[in-house]
XYZ file of C-alpha atoms in Angstrom:
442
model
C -35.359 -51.213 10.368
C -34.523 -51.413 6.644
C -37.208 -48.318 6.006
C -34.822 -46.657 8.676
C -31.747 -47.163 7.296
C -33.177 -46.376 3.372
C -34.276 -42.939 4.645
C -31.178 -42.477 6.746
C -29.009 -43.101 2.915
C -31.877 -40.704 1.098
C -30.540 -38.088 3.606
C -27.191 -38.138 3.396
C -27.227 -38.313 -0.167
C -29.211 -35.714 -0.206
C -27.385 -33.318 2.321
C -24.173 -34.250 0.083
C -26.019 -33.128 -3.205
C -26.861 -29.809 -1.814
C -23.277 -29.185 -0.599
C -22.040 -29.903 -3.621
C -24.913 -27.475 -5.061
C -23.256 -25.095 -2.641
C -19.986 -25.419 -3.276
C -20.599 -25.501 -6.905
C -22.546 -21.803 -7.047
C -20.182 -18.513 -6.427
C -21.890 -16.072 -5.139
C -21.462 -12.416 -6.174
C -19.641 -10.334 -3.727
C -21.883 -7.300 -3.031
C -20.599 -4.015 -3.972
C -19.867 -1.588 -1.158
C -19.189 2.298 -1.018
C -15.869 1.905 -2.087
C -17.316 0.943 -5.952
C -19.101 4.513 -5.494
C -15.489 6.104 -4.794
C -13.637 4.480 -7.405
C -16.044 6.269 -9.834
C -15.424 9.388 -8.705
C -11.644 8.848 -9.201
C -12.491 8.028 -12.609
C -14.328 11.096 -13.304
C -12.194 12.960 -11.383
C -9.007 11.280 -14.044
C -11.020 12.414 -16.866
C -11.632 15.688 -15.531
C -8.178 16.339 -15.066
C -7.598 15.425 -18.358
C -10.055 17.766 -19.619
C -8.907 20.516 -17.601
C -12.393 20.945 -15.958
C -13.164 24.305 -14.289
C -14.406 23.540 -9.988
C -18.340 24.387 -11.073
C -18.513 22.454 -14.049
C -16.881 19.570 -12.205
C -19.701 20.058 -9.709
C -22.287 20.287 -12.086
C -20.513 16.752 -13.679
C -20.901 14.739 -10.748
C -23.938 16.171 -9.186
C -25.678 14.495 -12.049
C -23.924 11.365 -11.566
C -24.971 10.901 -8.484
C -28.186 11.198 -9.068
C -28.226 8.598 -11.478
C -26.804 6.306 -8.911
C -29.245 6.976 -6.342
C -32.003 7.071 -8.775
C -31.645 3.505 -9.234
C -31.284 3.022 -5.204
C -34.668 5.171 -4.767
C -36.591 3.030 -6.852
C -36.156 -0.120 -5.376
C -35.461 0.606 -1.248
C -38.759 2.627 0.383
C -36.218 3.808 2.828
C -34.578 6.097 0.461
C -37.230 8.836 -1.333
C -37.059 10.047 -4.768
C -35.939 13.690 -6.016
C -39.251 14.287 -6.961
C -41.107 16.962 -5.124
C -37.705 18.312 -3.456
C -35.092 19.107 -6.406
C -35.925 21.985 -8.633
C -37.814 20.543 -12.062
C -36.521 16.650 -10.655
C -39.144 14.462 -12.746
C -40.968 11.433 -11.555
C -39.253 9.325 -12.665
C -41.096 5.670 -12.538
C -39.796 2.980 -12.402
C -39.364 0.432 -15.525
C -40.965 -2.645 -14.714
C -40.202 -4.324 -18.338
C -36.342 -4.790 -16.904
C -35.811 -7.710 -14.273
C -33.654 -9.394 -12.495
C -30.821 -6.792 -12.191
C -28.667 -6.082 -9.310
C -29.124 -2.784 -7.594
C -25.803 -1.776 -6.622
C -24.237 -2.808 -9.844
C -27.151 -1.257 -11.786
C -26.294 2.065 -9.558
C -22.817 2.067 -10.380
C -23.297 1.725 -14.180
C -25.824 4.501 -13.882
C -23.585 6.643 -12.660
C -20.773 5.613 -15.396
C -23.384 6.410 -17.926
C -24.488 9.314 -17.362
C -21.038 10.900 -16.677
C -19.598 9.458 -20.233
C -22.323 11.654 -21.594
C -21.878 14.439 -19.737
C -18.032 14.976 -20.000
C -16.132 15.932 -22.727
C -13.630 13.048 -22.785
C -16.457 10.918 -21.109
C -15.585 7.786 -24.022
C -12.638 7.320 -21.800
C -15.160 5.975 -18.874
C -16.189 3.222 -21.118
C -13.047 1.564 -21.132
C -13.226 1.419 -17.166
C -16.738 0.412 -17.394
C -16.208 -2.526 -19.414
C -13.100 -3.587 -16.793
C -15.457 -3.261 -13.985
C -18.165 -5.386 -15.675
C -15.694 -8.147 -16.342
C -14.511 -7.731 -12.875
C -18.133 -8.250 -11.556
C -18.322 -11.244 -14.076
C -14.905 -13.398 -12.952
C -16.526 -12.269 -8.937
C -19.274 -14.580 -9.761
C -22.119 -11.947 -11.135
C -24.713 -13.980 -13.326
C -24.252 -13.115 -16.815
C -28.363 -12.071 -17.445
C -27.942 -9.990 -14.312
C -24.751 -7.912 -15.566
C -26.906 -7.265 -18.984
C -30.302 -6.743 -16.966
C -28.219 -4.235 -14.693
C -27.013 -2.490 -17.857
C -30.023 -2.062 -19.649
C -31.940 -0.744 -16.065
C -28.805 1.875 -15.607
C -29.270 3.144 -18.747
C -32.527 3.690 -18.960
C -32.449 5.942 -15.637
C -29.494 7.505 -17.023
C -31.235 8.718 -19.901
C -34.007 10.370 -17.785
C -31.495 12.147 -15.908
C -29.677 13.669 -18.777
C -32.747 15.146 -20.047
C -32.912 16.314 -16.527
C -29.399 17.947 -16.957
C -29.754 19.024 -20.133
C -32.579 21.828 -18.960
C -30.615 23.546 -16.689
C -29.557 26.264 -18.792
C -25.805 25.483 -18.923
C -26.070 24.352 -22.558
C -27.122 28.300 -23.156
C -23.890 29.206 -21.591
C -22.566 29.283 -25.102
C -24.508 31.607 -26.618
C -24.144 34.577 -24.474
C -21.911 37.026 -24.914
C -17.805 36.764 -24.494
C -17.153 38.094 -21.097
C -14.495 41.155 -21.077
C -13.353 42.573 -18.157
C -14.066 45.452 -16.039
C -12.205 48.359 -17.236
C -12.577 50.304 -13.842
C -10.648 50.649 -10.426
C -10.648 47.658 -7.805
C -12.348 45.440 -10.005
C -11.082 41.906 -11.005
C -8.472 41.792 -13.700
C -6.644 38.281 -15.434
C -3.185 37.473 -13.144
C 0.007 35.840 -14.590
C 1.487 33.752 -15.603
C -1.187 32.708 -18.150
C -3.347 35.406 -17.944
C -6.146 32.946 -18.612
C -10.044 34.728 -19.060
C -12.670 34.596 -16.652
C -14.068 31.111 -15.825
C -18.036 30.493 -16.206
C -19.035 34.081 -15.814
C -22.778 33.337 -16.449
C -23.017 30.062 -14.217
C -25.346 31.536 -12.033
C -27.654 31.462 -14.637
C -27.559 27.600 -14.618
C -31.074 25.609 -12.365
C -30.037 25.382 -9.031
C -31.468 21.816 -7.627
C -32.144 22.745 -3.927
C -31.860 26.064 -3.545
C -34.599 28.385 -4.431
C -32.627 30.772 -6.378
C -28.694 31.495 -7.155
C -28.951 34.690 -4.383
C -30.969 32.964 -1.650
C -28.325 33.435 0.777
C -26.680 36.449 -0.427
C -23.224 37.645 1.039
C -22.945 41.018 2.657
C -20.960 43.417 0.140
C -17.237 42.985 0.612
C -14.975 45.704 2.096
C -15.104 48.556 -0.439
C -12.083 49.286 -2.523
C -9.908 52.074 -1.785
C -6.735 53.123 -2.594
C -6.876 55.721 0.825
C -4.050 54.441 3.382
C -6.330 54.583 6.066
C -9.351 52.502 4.606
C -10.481 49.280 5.774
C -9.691 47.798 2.532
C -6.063 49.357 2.480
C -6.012 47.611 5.879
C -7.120 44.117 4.109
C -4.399 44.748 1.554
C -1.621 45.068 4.289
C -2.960 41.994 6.466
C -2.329 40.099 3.009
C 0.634 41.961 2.261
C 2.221 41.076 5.602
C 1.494 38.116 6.605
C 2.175 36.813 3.616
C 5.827 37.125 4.096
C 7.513 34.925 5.210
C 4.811 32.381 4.779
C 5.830 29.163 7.547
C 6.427 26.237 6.399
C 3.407 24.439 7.656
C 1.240 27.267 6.009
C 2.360 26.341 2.773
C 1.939 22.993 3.593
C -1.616 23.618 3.973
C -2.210 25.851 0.755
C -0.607 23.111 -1.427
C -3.115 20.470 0.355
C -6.035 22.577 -0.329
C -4.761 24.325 -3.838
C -7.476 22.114 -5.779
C -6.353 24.584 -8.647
C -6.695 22.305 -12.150
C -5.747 25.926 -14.032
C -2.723 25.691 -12.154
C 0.709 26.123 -14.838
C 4.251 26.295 -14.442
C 6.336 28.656 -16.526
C 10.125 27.505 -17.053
C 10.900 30.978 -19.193
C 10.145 28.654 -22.507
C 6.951 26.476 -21.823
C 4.361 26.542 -19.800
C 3.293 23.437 -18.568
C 0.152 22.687 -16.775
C 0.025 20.596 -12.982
C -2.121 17.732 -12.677
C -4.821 18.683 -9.920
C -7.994 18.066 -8.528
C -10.985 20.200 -8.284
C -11.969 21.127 -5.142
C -15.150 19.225 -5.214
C -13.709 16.283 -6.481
C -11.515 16.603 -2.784
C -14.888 16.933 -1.035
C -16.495 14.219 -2.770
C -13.327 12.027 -1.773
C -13.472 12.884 1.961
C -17.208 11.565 1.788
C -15.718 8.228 0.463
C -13.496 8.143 3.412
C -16.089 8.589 5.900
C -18.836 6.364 4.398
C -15.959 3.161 4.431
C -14.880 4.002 7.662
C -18.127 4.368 9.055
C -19.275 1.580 7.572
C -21.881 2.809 5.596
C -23.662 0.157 3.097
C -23.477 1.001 -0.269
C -26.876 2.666 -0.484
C -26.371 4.796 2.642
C -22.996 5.976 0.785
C -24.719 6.585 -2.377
C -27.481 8.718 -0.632
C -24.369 10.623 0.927
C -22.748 11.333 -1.645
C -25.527 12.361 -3.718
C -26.797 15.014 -0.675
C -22.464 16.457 -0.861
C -22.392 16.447 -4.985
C -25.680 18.428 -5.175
C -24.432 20.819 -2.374
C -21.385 20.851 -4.249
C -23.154 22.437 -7.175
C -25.336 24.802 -5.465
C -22.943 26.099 -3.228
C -20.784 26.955 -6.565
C -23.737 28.378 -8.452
C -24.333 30.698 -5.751
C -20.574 31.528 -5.138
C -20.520 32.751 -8.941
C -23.241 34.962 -8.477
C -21.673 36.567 -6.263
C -18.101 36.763 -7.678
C -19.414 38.512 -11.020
C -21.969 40.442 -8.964
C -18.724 42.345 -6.915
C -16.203 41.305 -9.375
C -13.619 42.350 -6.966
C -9.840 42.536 -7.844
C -7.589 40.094 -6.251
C -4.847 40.335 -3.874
C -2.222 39.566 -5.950
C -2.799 42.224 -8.585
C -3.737 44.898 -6.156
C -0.678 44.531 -3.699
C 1.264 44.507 -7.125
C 0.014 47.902 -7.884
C -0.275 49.603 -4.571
C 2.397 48.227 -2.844
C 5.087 45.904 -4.083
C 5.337 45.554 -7.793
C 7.218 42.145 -7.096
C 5.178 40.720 -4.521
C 4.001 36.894 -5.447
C 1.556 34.764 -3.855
C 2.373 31.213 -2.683
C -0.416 29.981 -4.826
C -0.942 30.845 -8.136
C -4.049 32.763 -8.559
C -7.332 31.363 -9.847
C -8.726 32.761 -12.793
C -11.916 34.802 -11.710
C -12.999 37.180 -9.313
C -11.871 37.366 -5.296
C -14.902 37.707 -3.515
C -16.442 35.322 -1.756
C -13.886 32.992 -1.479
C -15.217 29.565 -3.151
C -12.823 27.725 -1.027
C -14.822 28.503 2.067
C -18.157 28.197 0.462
C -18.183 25.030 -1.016
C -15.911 23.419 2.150
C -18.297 24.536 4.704
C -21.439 23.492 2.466
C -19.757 19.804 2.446
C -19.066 19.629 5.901
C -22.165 20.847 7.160
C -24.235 17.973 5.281
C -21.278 15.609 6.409
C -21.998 16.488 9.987
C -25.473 15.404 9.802
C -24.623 12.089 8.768
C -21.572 11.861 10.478
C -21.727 13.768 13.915
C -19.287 16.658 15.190
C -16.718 14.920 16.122
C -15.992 12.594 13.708
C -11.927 11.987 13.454
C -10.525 11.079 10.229
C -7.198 10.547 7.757
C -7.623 12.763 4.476
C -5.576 10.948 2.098
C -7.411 12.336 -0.976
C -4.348 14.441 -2.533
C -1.855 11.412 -1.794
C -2.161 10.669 -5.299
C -1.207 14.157 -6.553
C 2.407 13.839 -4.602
C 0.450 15.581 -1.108
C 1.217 14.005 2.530
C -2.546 12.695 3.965
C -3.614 15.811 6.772
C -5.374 14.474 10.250
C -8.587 15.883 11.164
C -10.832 15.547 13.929
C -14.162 17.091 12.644
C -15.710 18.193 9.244
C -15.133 21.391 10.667
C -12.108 21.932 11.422
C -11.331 20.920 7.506
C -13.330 23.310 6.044
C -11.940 25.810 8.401
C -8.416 24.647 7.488
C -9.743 24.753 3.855
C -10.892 28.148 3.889
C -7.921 29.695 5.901
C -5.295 28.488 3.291
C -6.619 30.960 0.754
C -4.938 33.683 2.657
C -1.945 31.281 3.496
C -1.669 31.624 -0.682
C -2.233 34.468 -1.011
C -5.063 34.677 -3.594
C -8.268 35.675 -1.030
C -9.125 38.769 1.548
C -9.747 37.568 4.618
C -13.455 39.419 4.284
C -14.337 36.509 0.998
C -13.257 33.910 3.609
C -15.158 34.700 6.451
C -18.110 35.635 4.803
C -17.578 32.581 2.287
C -17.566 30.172 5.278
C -21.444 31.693 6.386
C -23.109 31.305 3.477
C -21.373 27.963 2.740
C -22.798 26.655 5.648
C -26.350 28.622 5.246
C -26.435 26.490 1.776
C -25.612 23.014 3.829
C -28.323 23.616 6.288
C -30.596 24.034 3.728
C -29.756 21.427 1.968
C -30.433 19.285 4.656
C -33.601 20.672 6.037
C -34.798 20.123 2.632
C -33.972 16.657 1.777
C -35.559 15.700 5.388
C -39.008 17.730 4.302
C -38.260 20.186 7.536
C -38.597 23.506 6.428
């Protein structure tokens, strides 16, 4: 009996010890998709700041992502490297000599690395990434493991910046200053800043999934005339037309989809320029929204949002090829000549050529690979622009937001409804692909 009640004390003591043990330890929270979103809206800050142009934004967090997933392909079988399906993607192995790090955290800081290195202003990420490190340190993240998840993320993001750096864009530079087309119907700079062409040689740049920048080529747009009863005289009317009066609820939707960061507003004695997003950066903010209110774990998100950035910046690379291939003059400047010399559009006009319509390229691009994760009828609350003084817009499919997307480039008045509808098939001819490649089906 006294054996009994000795090992009846030796458990309870022992019971109390490890509560206390318990009690004692805080356990680290583990990051979710959210921690991938607030990284885009740190690039996307800095990017604004910067004035980035849409494709280099693209190109900006297409690399990003990569370093974040990087890190999640190394250490989870169920997610595959880049290597054998990207375009020139390395394989990259993994570092055994780094231990003990934390895989989410280590995919975050990957992703904060390699954008501080590939953005101009990117030293302004390293203030946020030292707030979210002492974040993850008051949460209860081991000290060794914050420095172990450091030293992992940076040594993946210095593989994938060697990766980015041979993709041609840093030969950009050295090409020749593009000049416009001194010739009829062709694309000319628009007021009020008359601002040069933006990256007329980015379709030189790698492309990471597609074969080539004119895989899925466009048809020619409508041809230019100046004859009253030409099908492009008859695009220049539908523009001209129903572009006055514009309803309310279609300028709503241009100024929800405007994504225009060259936007400016001339007072008659400065011009000042609006704080705005790219329109990737919207995309790439929708797929936050969908991955938290699906549900998705953090390295189902990251694997999303990866699959959207580097649709992002194919779909743009092979948009440009095609807007300095037709170099087509834009609404705004032909209805001004042809028709109305005081005819404005309700947005301001971007600076490059018309045709195809990015817009609908890069929209239908995203939702495509969103719908294969997703579904068809996936409802959700796009409260991306909220920040930027925009009410949040309902939608109940991918779809119908590209489509929405697309459409309010005519609602502004800065796209023929040919660059649109032609811009939406090749958009989602890019997606597809995109798709079928990353699941080894074609």
């Amino acid at each position: 009996m006294k054996r009994f009640f000795h090992t009846i004390y030796f458990i309870l003591l022992l019971m109390i010890e490890l509560t206390g043990c318990t009690t004692r330890t805080k356990q680290p929270p583990v990051l979710t998709a959210a921690a991938i979103n607030q990284v885009m809206t740190q690039m996307t800050d800095v990017m604004i700041h910067d004035i980035t142009n849409p494709p280099l934004a693209a190109r900006f967090f297409s690399y990003a992502c990569l370093a974040g997933y990087e890190v999640v392909a190394q250490q989870h079988p169920g997610f595959k490297s880049m290597y054998g399906v990207l375009n020139d993607y390395p394989d990259l192995k993994r570092s055994d000599s780094i231990q003990d790090y934390d895989v989410p955290l280590s995919a975050v800081l990957a992703m904060l690395q390699t954008a501080q290195k590939l953005q101009p202003s990117g030293k302004l990420l390293a203030t946020y990434e030292q707030r979210f490190m002492d974040s993850c340190r008051r949460s209860g993240y081991d000290e060794a493991i914050i420095l172990n998840s450091w030293r992992y993320a940076k040594a993946v993001s210095k593989k994938i910046l060697a990766y980015a750096k041979e993709d041609r864009y840093n030969k950009i530079s050295n090409y020749a200053r593009y000049s416009p087309i001194d010739k009829e119907g062709c694309w000319y700079p628009t007021p009020p800043g008359f601002l040069p062409a933006v990256e007329p040689w980015f379709s030189t740049v790698r492309t990471l999934a597609l074969d080539s920048c004119s895989q899925f080529m466009a048809p020619p747009p409508i041809a230019f005339s100046t004859g009253k009863k030409t099908a492009f005289y008859k695009l220049l009317l539908q523009n001209y037309n129903e572009g006055k009066p514009v309803s309310m609820e279609q300028r709503t939707i241009a100024a929800f989809w405007d994504c225009n960061p060259f936007a400016i507003q001339d007072d008659g004695h400065l011009i000042l320029s609006s704080k705005k997003i790219s329109p990737g950066a919207h995309w790439l903010g929708i797929t936050g929204i969908a991955c938290e209110k699906a549900g998705k774990s953090f390295e189902e998100a990251m694997q999303i949002h990866t699959w959207v950035a580097i649709g992002l910046l194919d779909a743009f690379i092979c948009c440009w090829d095609e807007k300095f291939r037709s170099n087509r003059i834009r609404p705004e400047t032909a209805i001004r000549k042809y028709i109305d010399p005081q005819w404005t559009p309700v947005l301001q006009t971007p600076p490059f050529p018309e045709y195809l319509s990015g817009h609908s390229v890069i929209s239908a691009c995203s939702a495509t690979i969103l719908t294969h994760f997703f579904g068809n009828d996936f409802a959700y609350t796009d409260d991306v622009e909220e920040a930027y003084g925009l009410a949040p817009r309902h939608f109940t499919s991918f779809n119908q937001a590209a489509q929405e997307a697309a459409i309010s480039r005519f609602y502004g008045g800065i796209h023929f409804m040919d660059a649109i509808e032609n811009g939406l098939v090749v958009g989602s001819k890019v997606g597809s692909w995109i798709v079928k490649k990353m699941n080894n089906t074609l």
